PDB file of C-alpha atoms and ligand atoms in Angstrom:
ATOM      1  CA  UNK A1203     -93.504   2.460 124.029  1.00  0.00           C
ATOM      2  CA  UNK A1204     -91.935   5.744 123.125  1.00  0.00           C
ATOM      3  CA  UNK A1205     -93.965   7.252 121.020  1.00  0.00           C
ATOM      4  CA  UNK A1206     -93.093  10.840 123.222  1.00  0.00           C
ATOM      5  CA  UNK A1207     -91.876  13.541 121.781  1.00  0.00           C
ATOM      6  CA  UNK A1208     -90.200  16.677 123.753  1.00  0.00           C
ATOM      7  CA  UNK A1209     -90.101  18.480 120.187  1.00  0.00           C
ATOM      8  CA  UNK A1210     -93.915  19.454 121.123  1.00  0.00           C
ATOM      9  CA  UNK A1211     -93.636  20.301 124.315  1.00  0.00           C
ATOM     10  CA  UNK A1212     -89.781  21.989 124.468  1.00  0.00           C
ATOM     11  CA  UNK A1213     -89.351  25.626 125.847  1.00  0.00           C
ATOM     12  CA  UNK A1214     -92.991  25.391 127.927  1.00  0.00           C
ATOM     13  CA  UNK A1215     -93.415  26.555 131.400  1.00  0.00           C
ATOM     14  CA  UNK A1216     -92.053  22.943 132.869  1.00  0.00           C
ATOM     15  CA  UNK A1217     -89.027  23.336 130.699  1.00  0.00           C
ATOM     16  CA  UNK A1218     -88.425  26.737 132.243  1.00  0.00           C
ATOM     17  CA  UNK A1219     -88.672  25.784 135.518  1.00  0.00           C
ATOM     18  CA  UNK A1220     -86.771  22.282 134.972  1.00  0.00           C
ATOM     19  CA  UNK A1221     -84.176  24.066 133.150  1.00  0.00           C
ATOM     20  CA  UNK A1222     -83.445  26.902 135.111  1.00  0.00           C
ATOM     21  CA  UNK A1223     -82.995  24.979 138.058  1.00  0.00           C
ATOM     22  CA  UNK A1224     -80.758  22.545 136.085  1.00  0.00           C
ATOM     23  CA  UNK A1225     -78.703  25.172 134.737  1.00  0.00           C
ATOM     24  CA  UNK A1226     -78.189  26.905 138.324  1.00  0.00           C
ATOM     25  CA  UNK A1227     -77.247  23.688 139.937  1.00  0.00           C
ATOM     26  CA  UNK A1228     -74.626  22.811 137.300  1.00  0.00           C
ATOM     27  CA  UNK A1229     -73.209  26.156 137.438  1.00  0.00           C
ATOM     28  CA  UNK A1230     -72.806  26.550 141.066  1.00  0.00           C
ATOM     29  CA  UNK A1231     -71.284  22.832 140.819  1.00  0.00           C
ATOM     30  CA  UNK A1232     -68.851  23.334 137.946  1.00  0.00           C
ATOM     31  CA  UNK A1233     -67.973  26.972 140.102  1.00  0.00           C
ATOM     32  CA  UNK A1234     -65.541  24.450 142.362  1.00  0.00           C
ATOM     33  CA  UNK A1235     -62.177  23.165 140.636  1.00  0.00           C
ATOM     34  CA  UNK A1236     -63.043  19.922 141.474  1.00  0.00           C
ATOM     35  CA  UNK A1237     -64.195  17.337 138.600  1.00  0.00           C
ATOM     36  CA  UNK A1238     -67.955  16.335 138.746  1.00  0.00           C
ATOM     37  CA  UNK A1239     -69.824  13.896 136.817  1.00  0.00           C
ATOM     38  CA  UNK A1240     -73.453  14.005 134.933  1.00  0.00           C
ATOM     39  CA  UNK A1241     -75.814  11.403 133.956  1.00  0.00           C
ATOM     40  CA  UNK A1242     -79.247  11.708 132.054  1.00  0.00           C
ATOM     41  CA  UNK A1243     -81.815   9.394 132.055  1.00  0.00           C
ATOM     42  CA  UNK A1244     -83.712  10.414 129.478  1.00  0.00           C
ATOM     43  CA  UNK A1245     -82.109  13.062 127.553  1.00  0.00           C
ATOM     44  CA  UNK A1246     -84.050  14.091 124.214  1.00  0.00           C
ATOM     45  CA  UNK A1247     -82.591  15.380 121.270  1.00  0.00           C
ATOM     46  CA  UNK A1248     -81.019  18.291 123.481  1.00  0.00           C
ATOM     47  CA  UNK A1249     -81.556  21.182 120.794  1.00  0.00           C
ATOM     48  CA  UNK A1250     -85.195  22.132 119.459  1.00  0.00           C
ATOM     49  CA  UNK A1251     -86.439  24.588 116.604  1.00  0.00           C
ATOM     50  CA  UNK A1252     -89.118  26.955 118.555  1.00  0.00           C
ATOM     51  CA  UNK A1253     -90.225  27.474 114.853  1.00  0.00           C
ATOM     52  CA  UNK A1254     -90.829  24.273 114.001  1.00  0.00           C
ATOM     53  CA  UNK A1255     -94.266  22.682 113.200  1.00  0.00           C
ATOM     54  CA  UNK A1256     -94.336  21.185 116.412  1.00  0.00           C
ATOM     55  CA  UNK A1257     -93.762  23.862 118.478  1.00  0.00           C
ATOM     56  CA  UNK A1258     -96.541  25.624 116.693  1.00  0.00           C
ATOM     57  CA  UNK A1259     -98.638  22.951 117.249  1.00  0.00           C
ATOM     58  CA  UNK A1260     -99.333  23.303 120.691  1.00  0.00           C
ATOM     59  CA  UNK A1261     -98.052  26.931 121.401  1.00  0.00           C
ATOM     60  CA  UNK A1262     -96.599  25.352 124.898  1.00  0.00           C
ATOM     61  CA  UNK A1263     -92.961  27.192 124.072  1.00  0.00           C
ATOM     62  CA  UNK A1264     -95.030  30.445 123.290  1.00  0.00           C
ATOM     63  CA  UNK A1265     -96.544  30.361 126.625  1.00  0.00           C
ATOM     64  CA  UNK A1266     -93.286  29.241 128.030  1.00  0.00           C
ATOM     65  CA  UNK A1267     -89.989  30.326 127.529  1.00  0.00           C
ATOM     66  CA  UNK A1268     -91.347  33.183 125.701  1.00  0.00           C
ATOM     67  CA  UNK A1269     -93.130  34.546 128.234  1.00  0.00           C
ATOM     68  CA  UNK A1270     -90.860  34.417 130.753  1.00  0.00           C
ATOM     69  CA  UNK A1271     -87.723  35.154 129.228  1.00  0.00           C
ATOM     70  CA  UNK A1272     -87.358  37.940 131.217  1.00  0.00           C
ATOM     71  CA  UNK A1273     -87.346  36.452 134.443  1.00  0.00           C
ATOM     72  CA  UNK A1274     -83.656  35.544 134.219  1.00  0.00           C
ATOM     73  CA  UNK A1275     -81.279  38.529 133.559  1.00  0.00           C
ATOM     74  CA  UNK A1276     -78.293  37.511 131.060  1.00  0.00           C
ATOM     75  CA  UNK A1277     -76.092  36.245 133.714  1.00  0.00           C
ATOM     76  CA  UNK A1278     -78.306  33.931 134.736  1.00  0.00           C
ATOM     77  CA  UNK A1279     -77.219  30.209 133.384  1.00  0.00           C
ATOM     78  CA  UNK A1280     -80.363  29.244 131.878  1.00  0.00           C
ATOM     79  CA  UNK A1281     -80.291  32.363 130.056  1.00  0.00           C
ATOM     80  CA  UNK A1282     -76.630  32.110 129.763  1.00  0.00           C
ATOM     81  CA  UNK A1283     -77.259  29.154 127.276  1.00  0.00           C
ATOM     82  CA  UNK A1284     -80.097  29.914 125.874  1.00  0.00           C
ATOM     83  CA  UNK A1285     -78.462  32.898 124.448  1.00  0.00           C
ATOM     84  CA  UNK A1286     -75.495  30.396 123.165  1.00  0.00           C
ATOM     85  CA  UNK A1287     -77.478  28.374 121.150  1.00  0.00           C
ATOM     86  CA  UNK A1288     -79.403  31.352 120.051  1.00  0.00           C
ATOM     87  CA  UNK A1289     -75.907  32.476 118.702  1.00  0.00           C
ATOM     88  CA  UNK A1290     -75.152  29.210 117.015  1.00  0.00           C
ATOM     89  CA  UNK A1291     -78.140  28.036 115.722  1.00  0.00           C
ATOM     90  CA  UNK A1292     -80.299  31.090 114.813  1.00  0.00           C
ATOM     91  CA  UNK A1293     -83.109  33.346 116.748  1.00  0.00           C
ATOM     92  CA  UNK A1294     -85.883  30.252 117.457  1.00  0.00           C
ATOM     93  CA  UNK A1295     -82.892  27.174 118.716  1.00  0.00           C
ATOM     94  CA  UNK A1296     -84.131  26.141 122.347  1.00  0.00           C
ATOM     95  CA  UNK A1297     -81.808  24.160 124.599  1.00  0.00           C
ATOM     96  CA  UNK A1298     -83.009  21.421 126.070  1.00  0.00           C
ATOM     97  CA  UNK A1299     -81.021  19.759 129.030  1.00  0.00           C
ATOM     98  CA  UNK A1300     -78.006  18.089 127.209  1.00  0.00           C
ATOM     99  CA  UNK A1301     -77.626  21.078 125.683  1.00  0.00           C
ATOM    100  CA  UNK A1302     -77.409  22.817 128.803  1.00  0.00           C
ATOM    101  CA  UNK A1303     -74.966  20.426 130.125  1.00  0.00           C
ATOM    102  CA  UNK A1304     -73.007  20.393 127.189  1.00  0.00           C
ATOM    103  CA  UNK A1305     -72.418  24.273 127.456  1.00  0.00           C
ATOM    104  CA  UNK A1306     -71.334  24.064 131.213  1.00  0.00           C
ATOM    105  CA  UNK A1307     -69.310  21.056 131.630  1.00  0.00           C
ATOM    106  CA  UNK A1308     -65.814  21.762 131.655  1.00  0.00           C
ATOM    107  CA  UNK A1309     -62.406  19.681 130.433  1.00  0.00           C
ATOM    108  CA  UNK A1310     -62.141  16.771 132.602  1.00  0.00           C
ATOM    109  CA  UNK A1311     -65.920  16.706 133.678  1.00  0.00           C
ATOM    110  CA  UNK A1312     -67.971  13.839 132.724  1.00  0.00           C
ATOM    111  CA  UNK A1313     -70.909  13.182 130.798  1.00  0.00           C
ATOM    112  CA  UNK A1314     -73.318  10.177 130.033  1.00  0.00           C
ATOM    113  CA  UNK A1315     -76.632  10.485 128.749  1.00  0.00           C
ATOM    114  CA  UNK A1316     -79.252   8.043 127.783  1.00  0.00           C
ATOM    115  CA  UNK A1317     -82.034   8.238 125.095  1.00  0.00           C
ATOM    116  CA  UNK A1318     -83.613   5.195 123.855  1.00  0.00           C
ATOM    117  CA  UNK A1319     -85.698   7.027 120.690  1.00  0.00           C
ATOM    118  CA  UNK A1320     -83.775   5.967 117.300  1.00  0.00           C
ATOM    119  CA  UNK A1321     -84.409   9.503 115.668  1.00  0.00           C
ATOM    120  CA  UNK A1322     -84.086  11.466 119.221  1.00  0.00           C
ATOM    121  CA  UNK A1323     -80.821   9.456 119.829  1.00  0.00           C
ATOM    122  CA  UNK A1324     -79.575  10.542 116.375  1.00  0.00           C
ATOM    123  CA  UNK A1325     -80.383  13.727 116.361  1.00  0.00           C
ATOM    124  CA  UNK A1326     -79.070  14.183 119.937  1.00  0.00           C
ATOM    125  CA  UNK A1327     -75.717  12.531 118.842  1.00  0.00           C
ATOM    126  CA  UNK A1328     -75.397  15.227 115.952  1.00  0.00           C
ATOM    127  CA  UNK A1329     -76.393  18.543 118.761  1.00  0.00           C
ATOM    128  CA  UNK A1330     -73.683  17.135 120.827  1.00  0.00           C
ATOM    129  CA  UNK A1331     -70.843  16.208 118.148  1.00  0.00           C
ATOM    130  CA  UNK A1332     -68.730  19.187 119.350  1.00  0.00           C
ATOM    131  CA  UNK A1333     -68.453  17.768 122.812  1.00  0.00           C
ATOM    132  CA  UNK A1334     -67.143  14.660 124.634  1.00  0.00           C
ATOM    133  CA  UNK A1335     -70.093  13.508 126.484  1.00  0.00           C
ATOM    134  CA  UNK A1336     -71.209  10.175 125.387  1.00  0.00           C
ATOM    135  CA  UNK A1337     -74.427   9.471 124.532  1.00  0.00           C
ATOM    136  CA  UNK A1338     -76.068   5.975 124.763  1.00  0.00           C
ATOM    137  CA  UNK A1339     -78.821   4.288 122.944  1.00  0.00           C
ATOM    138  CA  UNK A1340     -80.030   2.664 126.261  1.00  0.00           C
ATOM    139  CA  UNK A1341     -82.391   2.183 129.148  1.00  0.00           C
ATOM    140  CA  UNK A1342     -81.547   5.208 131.179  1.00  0.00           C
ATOM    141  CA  UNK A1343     -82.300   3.777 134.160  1.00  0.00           C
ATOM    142  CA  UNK A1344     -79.927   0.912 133.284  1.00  0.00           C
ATOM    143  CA  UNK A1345     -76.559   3.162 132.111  1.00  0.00           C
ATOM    144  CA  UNK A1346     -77.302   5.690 135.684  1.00  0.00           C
ATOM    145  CA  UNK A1347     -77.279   2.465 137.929  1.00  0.00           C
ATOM    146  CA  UNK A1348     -73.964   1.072 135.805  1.00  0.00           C
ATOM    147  CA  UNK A1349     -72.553   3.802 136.653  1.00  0.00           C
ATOM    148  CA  UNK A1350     -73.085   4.504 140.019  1.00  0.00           C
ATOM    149  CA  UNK A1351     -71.078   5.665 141.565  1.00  0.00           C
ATOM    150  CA  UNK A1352     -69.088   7.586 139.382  1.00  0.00           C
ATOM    151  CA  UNK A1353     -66.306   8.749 139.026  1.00  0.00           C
ATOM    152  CA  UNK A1354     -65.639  11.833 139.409  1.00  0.00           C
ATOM    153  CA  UNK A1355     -68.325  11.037 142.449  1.00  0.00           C
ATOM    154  CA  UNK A1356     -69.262  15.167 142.693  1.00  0.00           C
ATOM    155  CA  UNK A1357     -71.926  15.101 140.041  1.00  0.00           C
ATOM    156  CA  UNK A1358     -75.351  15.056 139.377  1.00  0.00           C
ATOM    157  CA  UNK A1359     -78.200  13.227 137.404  1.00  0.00           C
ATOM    158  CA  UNK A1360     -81.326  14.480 136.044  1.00  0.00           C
ATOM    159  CA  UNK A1361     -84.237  12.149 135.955  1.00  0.00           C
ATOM    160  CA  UNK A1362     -86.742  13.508 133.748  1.00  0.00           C
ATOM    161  CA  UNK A1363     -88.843  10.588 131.997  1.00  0.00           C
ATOM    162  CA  UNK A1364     -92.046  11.218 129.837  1.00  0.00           C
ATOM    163  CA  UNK A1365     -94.355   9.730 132.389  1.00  0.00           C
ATOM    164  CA  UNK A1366     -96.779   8.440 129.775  1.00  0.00           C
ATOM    165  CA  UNK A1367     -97.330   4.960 131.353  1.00  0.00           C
ATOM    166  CA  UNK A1368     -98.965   4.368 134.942  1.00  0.00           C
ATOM    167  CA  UNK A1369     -95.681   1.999 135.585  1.00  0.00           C
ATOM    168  CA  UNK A1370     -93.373   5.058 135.992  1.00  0.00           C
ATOM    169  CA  UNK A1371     -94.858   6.012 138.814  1.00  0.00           C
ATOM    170  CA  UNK A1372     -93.251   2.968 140.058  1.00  0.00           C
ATOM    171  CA  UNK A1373     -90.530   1.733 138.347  1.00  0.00           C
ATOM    172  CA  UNK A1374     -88.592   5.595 138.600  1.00  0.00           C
ATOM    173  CA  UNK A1375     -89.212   6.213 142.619  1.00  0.00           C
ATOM    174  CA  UNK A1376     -87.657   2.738 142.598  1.00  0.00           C
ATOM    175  CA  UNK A1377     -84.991   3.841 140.341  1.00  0.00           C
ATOM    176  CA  UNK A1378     -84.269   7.501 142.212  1.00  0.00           C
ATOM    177  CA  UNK A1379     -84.022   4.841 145.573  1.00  0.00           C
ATOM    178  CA  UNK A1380     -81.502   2.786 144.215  1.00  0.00           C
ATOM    179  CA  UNK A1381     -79.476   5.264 142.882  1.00  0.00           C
ATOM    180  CA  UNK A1382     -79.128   7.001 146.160  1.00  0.00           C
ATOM    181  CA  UNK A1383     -77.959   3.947 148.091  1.00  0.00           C
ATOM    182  CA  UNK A1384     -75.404   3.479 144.873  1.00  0.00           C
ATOM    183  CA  UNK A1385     -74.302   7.167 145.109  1.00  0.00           C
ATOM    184  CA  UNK A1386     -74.825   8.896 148.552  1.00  0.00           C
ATOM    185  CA  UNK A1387     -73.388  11.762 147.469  1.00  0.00           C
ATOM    186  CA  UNK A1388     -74.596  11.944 143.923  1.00  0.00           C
ATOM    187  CA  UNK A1389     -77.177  15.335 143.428  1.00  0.00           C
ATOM    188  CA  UNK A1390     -80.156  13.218 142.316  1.00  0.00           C
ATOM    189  CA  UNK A1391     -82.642  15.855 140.180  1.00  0.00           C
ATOM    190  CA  UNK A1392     -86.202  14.203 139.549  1.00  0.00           C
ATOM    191  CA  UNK A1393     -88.795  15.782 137.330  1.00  0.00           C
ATOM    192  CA  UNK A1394     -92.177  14.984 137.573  1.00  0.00           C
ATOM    193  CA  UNK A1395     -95.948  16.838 136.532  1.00  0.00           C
ATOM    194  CA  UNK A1396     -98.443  18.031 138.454  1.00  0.00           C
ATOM    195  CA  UNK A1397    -101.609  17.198 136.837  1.00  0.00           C
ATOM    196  CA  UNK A1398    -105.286  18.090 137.270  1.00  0.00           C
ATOM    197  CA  UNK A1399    -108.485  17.759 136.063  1.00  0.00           C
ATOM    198  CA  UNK A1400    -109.761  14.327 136.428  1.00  0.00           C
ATOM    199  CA  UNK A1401    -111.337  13.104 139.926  1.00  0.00           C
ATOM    200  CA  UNK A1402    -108.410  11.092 140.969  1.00  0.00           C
ATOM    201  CA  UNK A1403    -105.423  13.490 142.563  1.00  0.00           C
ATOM    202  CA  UNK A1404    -102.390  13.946 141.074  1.00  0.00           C
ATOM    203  CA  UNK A1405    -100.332  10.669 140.793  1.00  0.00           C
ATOM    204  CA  UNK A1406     -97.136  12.442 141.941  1.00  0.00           C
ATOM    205  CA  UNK A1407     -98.124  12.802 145.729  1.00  0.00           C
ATOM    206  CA  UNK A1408     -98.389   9.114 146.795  1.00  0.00           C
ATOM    207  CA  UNK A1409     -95.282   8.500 145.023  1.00  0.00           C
ATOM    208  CA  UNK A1410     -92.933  11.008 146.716  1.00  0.00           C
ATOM    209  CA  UNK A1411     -94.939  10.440 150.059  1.00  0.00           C
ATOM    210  CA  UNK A1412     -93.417   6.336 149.337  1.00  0.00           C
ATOM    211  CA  UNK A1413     -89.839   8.118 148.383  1.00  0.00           C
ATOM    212  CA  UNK A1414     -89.155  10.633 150.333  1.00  0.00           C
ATOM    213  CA  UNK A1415     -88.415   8.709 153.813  1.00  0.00           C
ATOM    214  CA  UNK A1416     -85.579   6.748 151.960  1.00  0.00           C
ATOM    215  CA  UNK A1417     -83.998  10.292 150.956  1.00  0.00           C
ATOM    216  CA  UNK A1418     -81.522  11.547 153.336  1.00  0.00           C
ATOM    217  CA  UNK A1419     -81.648  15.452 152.274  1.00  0.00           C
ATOM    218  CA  UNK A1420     -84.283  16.590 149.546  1.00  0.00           C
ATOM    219  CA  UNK A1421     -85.771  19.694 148.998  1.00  0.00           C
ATOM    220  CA  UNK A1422     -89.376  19.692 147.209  1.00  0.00           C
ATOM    221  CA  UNK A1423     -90.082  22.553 144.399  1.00  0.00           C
ATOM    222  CA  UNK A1424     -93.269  22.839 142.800  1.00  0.00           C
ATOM    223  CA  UNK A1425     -94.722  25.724 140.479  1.00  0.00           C
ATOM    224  CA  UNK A1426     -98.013  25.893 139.312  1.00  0.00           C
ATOM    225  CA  UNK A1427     -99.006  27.398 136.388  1.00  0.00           C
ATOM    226  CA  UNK A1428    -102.208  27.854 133.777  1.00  0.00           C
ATOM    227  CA  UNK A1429    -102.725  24.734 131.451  1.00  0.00           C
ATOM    228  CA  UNK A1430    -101.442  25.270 128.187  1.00  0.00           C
ATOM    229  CA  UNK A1431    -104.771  25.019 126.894  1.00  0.00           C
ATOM    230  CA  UNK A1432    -108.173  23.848 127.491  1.00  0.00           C
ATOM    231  CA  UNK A1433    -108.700  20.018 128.556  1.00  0.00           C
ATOM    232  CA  UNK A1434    -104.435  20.097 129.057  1.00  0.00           C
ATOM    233  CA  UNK A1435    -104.432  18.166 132.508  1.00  0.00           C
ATOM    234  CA  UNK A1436    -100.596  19.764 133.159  1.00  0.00           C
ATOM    235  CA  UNK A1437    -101.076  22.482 135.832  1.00  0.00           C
ATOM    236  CA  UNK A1438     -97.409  22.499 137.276  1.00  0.00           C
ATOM    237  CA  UNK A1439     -94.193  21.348 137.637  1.00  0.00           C
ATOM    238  CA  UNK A1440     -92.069  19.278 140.169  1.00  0.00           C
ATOM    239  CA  UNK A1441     -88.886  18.722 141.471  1.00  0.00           C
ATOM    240  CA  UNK A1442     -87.530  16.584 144.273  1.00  0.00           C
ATOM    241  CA  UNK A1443     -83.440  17.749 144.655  1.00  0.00           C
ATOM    242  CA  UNK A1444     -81.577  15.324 146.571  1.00  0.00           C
ATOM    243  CA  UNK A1445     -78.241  16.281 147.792  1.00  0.00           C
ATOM    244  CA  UNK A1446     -79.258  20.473 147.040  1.00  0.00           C
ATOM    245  CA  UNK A1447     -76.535  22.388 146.389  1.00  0.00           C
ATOM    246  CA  UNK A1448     -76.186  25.078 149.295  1.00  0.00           C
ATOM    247  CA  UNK A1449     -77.819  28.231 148.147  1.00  0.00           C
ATOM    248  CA  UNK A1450     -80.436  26.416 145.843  1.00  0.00           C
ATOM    249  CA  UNK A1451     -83.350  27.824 147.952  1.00  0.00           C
ATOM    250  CA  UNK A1452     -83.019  31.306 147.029  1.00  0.00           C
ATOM    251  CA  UNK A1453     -83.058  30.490 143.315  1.00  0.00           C
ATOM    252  CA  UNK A1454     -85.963  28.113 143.757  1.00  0.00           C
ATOM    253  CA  UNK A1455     -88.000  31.232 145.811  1.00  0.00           C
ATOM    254  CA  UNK A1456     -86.709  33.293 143.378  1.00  0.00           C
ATOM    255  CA  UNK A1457     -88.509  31.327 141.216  1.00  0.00           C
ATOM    256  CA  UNK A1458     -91.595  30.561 143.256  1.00  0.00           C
ATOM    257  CA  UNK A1459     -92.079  34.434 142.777  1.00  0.00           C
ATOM    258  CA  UNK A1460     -92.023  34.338 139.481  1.00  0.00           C
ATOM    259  CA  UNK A1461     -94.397  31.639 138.713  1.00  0.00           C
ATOM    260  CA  UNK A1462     -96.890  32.616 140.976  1.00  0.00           C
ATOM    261  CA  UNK A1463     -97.167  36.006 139.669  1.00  0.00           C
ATOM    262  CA  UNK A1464     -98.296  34.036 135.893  1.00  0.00           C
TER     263      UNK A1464
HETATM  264  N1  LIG B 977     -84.549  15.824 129.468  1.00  0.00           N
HETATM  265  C1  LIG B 977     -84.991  16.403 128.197  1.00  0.00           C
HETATM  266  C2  LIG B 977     -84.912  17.906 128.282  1.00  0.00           C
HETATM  267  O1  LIG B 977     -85.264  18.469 129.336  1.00  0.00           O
HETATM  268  O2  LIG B 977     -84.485  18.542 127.310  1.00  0.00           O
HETATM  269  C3  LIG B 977     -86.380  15.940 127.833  1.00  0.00           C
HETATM  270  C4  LIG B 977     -86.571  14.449 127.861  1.00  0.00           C
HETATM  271  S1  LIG B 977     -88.171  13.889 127.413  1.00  0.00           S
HETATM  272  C5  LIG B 977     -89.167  14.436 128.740  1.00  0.00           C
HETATM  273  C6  LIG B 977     -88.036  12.147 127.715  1.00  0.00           C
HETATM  274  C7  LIG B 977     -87.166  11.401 126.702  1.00  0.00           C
HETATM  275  O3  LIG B 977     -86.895  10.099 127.242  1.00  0.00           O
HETATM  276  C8  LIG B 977     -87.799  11.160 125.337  1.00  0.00           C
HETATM  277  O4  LIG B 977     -86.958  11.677 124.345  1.00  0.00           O
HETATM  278  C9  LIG B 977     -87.910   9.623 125.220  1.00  0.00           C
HETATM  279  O5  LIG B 977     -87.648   9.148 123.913  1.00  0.00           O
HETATM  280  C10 LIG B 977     -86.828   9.173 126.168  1.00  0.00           C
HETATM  281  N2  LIG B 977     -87.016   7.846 126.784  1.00  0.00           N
HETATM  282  C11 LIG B 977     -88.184   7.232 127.107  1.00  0.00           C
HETATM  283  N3  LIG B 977     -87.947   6.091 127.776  1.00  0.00           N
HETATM  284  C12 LIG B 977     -86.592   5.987 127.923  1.00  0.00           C
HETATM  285  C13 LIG B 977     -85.736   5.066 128.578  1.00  0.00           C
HETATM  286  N4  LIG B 977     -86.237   4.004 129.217  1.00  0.00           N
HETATM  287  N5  LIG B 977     -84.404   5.281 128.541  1.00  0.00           N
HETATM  288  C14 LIG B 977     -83.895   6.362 127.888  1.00  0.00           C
HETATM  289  N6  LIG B 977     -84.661   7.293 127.265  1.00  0.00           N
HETATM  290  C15 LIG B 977     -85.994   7.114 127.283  1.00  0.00           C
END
């Protein structure tokens, strides 16, 4: 089933917080001389039209990225590429995480990213023409354990499915385990929602409760925020980091500071 699409939800408060911690990590990564690798899962169509009807259609990215723009002064990586595709593509472009990749990997990195949508994969194949990653019409579960490890083995993979079916909850823990034995030293970046509103808690605890004892060193980041609007059962964002870069927990209170002041 993929009948998700990121078009309606790009440039909202989980976006920021995914993709400024994204940004950051590849940054301080790609900072070293040495080679690294990345791998997406699930990848989208990696550039987005804040203008768009969807967009407008729920408002998310106006109560997102527009909102909190100023968090992140221009140095900043997120806000380092959000102001390149700004400059490319016009005033509304968004970057979503290929995007992001795209604009930090260097000659001689690596890049593999995975998008099973027909129209997503196409239009992700034209955002990313300029560069060499490859993308793949695939399971992205399937192409990250392929590869594993890679090589270069510095790298990092983000792990950010849709989570529309109660199976993900167990088929990606068991995919973020397997991975980790494959690639010890791989930087493992899951993405996952906190939701509310219904009497049953959020389906995200019991799952990192099962996961985290397998991990050797993961750090835990979760924001909360207001729901996008009434009856939206979305309330915050996570991220389980394995492998952290050192420094990442100033950025992430850094951005714990932010959040909670919304
Ligand atoms: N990572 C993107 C970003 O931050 O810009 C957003 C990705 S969106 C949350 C999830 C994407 O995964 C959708 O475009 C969906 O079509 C795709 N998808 C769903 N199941 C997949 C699978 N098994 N393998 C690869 N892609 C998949």
């Amino acid at each position: 089933m993929l009948s998700y699409q990121h078009a309606y939800h790009a440039g909202n408060l989980a976006d920021v917080h995914k993709h400024a911690v994204l940004a950051w990590i590849l940054s301080r990564m790609t900072s070293k001389a040495k080679p690294i690798s990345y791998i997406e899962t699930h990848a989208g169509r990696g550039l987005y039209d804040l203008a768009g009807q969807e967009a407008a259609k729920t408002g998310e990215a106006a109560g997102g990225i527009a909102r909190s723009e100023d968090w992140f002064p221009a140095a900043h990586p997120y806000a380092r590429a959000i102001a390149a595709v700004r400059a490319k593509h016009g005033a509304a472009a968004y970057p979503g995480s290929p995007m992001i990749a795209a604009l930090t990997l260097r000659e001689g990195d690596r890049g593999d990213l995975a998008e099973l949508h027909p129209a997503e994969h196409a239009a992700l194949t034209e955002a990313l023409a300029p560069w060499p990653l490859r993308v793949h019409k695939r399971d992205g579960g399937d192409l990250a354990l392929s590869l594993a490890p890679p090589e270069p083995r510095r790298g990092l993979c983000l792990i950010d499915p849709s989570w529309e079916v109660k199976e993900d909850y167990r088929t990606i823990p068991r995919l973020t385990r397997k991975l980790h034995k494959a690639w010890p030293v791989g930087v493992l970046m899951l993405w996952y929602p906190l939701l509310d509103g219904r009497a049953e808690p959020s389906p995200h605890a019991p799952m990192l409760r099962a996961l985290e004892p397998d991990l050797t060193d993961a750090v835990r980041h979760e924001v909360r925020f207001p729901p996008a609007r009434e009856g939206h059962r979305m309330a915050g964002s996570g991220l389980l980091i394995v492998n952290p870069p050192y420094g990442l927990h100033r950025e992430l209170e850094s951005l714990s500071a932010r959040f909670a002041m919304l």
